[in-house]
Every structure is written in structure tokens, then in C-alpha cells.
Amino acid sequence: GAGEAMIEPELYSWDLAAPSIIVEEAGGRVTDLEGRRTYAGGNALATNGLLHAAILKRLNQA
């Protein structure tokens, strides 16, 4: 299947490193929920790249 975005509240670095590279090579974007590019684990937002800024903005409107 296909997805436009994925939000994960808790990841380890080994959960994030390889999929991040695949997403980025396909034109997508992966950051933490604050918008920082990281492979250290924690939380993550992965998108097709087009929706990334809008989703981050919505997530951080609290």
C-alpha cells in the first residue's frame, strides 16, 4: 500500500535509520516532531515531502 505520512511517537535509532534513507531517496522527508532531521530515535514524522511542513505546523499548534 501507499501512505502520505506516518507519525511515530517512540522509536529507537535502529527503527529509524534504514527507513529514513529509503524515504529520503524516494523524495520524502523524515524529521522528529519538532522538524529536526535526526536518526537518533525518539519520535518521527515521515511524509512524501509535500505535506511535511503542514503536518508539523498542525502538530505543533498546541
mmCIF file of C-alpha atoms in Angstrom:
data_model
loop_
_atom_site.group_PDB
_atom_site.id
_atom_site.type_symbol
_atom_site.label_atom_id
_atom_site.label_comp_id
_atom_site.label_asym_id
_atom_site.label_seq_id
_atom_site.Cartn_x
_atom_site.Cartn_y
_atom_site.Cartn_z
ATOM 1 C CA GLY A 1 0.000 0.000 0.000
ATOM 2 C CA ALA A 2 0.848 3.645 -0.121
ATOM 3 C CA GLY A 3 0.834 6.285 2.556
ATOM 4 C CA GLU A 4 1.352 10.031 2.537
ATOM 5 C CA ALA A 5 2.523 10.404 6.148
ATOM 6 C CA MET A 6 3.490 8.408 9.223
ATOM 7 C CA ILE A 7 3.764 9.679 12.791
ATOM 8 C CA GLU A 8 5.570 7.527 15.331
ATOM 9 C CA PRO A 9 5.731 8.646 18.975
ATOM 10 C CA GLU A 10 8.557 6.324 20.063
ATOM 11 C CA LEU A 11 11.369 4.803 18.009
ATOM 12 C CA TYR A 12 14.868 3.504 18.550
ATOM 13 C CA SER A 13 17.687 4.544 16.231
ATOM 14 C CA TRP A 14 17.686 1.093 14.589
ATOM 15 C CA ASP A 15 13.971 1.506 13.808
ATOM 16 C CA LEU A 16 14.620 4.827 12.078
ATOM 17 C CA ALA A 17 17.975 4.743 10.259
ATOM 18 C CA ALA A 18 17.314 2.489 7.241
ATOM 19 C CA PRO A 19 13.679 3.528 6.605
ATOM 20 C CA SER A 20 14.720 7.206 6.749
ATOM 21 C CA ILE A 21 17.211 6.698 3.944
ATOM 22 C CA ILE A 22 14.617 4.873 1.830
ATOM 23 C CA VAL A 23 12.009 7.617 2.367
ATOM 24 C CA GLU A 24 14.504 10.392 1.581
ATOM 25 C CA GLU A 25 15.808 8.629 -1.553
ATOM 26 C CA ALA A 26 12.197 8.356 -2.753
ATOM 27 C CA GLY A 27 11.744 12.130 -2.358
ATOM 28 C CA GLY A 28 10.168 12.109 1.087
ATOM 29 C CA ARG A 29 11.224 13.747 4.302
ATOM 30 C CA VAL A 30 11.869 12.399 7.825
ATOM 31 C CA THR A 31 12.283 14.559 10.934
ATOM 32 C CA ASP A 32 11.417 14.457 14.593
ATOM 33 C CA LEU A 33 8.132 16.100 15.598
ATOM 34 C CA GLU A 34 9.941 19.423 16.053
ATOM 35 C CA GLY A 35 11.185 19.374 12.448
ATOM 36 C CA ARG A 36 14.801 18.427 13.192
ATOM 37 C CA ARG A 37 16.478 15.847 10.954
ATOM 38 C CA THR A 38 17.689 13.038 13.190
ATOM 39 C CA TYR A 39 18.414 9.322 13.164
ATOM 40 C CA ALA A 40 18.882 9.096 16.925
ATOM 41 C CA GLY A 41 15.439 7.699 17.686
ATOM 42 C CA GLY A 42 12.747 9.303 19.779
ATOM 43 C CA ASN A 43 9.734 10.359 17.731
ATOM 44 C CA ALA A 44 9.404 10.786 13.981
ATOM 45 C CA LEU A 45 7.328 12.219 11.187
ATOM 46 C CA ALA A 46 7.839 10.727 7.733
ATOM 47 C CA THR A 47 5.992 12.154 4.738
ATOM 48 C CA ASN A 48 6.006 12.272 0.972
ATOM 49 C CA GLY A 49 7.771 15.627 1.378
ATOM 50 C CA LEU A 50 4.864 17.703 0.099
ATOM 51 C CA LEU A 51 2.849 17.529 3.311
ATOM 52 C CA HIS A 52 5.681 17.750 5.819
ATOM 53 C CA ALA A 53 5.538 21.454 6.722
ATOM 54 C CA ALA A 54 1.742 21.461 7.007
ATOM 55 C CA ILE A 55 1.694 18.406 9.284
ATOM 56 C CA LEU A 56 4.480 19.794 11.501
ATOM 57 C CA LYS A 57 2.593 23.071 11.803
ATOM 58 C CA ARG A 58 -0.596 21.272 12.818
ATOM 59 C CA LEU A 59 1.211 19.033 15.320
ATOM 60 C CA ASN A 60 2.892 21.993 16.994
ATOM 61 C CA GLN A 61 -0.207 24.206 17.307
ATOM 62 C CA ALA A 62 -0.731 23.296 20.960
#
